[in-house]
Amino acid sequence: MKASNNRSLNRNKIDRYAMALAYEEMGKLNLTISAEMEHLEIETIKTVEAFLKTINILIKNT
């Protein structure tokens, strides 16, 4: 394929590159969000367990 001065051809190449960068960034963000969600899930479990222990203690003391 010969090199061309066709502007639309050059724009398509730039768009593909920009799209690849955008998808890469979205992937990184998804990994970050996933890690944060896992952390929040663990913290929620700890909080609920502590709450249930407190309720259990209160029930036993009444």
CSV table of C-alpha atoms in Angstrom, one decimal:
chain,number,residue,atom,x,y,z
A,1,MET,CA,0.0,0.0,0.0
A,2,LYS,CA,1.4,3.4,-1.0
A,3,ALA,CA,1.6,6.3,1.5
A,4,SER,CA,-1.0,8.8,0.7
A,5,ASN,CA,-1.7,12.4,1.6
A,6,ASN,CA,-5.4,11.6,2.1
A,7,ARG,CA,-6.5,13.5,5.3
A,8,SER,CA,-9.3,11.1,6.1
A,9,LEU,CA,-6.8,8.2,6.1
A,10,ASN,CA,-4.6,10.0,8.6
A,11,ARG,CA,-7.7,10.9,10.7
A,12,ASN,CA,-8.7,7.3,10.9
A,13,LYS,CA,-5.3,6.3,12.1
A,14,ILE,CA,-5.3,8.9,14.8
A,15,ASP,CA,-8.9,7.9,15.9
A,16,ARG,CA,-7.9,4.3,16.2
A,17,TYR,CA,-4.9,5.3,18.3
A,18,ALA,CA,-7.0,7.6,20.5
A,19,MET,CA,-9.6,4.8,20.9
A,20,ALA,CA,-6.9,2.4,21.9
A,21,LEU,CA,-5.6,4.8,24.5
A,22,ALA,CA,-9.2,5.4,25.8
A,23,TYR,CA,-9.9,1.7,26.1
A,24,GLU,CA,-6.6,1.2,28.0
A,25,GLU,CA,-7.5,4.0,30.4
A,26,MET,CA,-11.0,2.5,30.9
A,27,GLY,CA,-9.4,-0.8,31.6
A,28,LYS,CA,-7.2,0.7,34.3
A,29,LEU,CA,-10.2,2.6,35.8
A,30,ASN,CA,-12.2,-0.7,35.9
A,31,LEU,CA,-9.4,-2.4,37.8
A,32,THR,CA,-9.2,0.5,40.2
A,33,ILE,CA,-13.0,0.4,40.7
A,34,SER,CA,-13.0,-3.3,41.1
A,35,ALA,CA,-10.3,-3.2,43.8
A,36,GLU,CA,-12.2,-0.4,45.7
A,37,MET,CA,-15.4,-2.3,45.5
A,38,GLU,CA,-13.7,-5.4,47.0
A,39,HIS,CA,-12.3,-3.3,49.8
A,40,LEU,CA,-15.7,-1.8,50.5
A,41,GLU,CA,-17.3,-5.2,50.5
A,42,ILE,CA,-14.8,-6.4,53.1
A,43,GLU,CA,-15.3,-3.4,55.3
A,44,THR,CA,-19.1,-3.8,55.0
A,45,ILE,CA,-18.8,-7.4,56.1
A,46,LYS,CA,-16.7,-6.4,59.1
A,47,THR,CA,-19.2,-3.7,60.1
A,48,VAL,CA,-22.2,-6.0,59.8
A,49,GLU,CA,-20.5,-8.7,61.8
A,50,ALA,CA,-19.6,-6.2,64.5
A,51,PHE,CA,-23.2,-4.9,64.5
A,52,LEU,CA,-24.6,-8.4,64.8
A,53,LYS,CA,-22.2,-9.2,67.7
A,54,THR,CA,-23.3,-6.1,69.5
A,55,ILE,CA,-27.0,-7.0,69.0
A,56,ASN,CA,-26.3,-10.5,70.2
A,57,ILE,CA,-24.6,-9.2,73.4
A,58,LEU,CA,-27.5,-6.8,74.0
A,59,ILE,CA,-30.1,-9.6,73.6
A,60,LYS,CA,-28.2,-11.8,76.0
A,61,ASN,CA,-28.0,-9.0,78.6
A,62,THR,CA,-31.7,-8.3,78.6
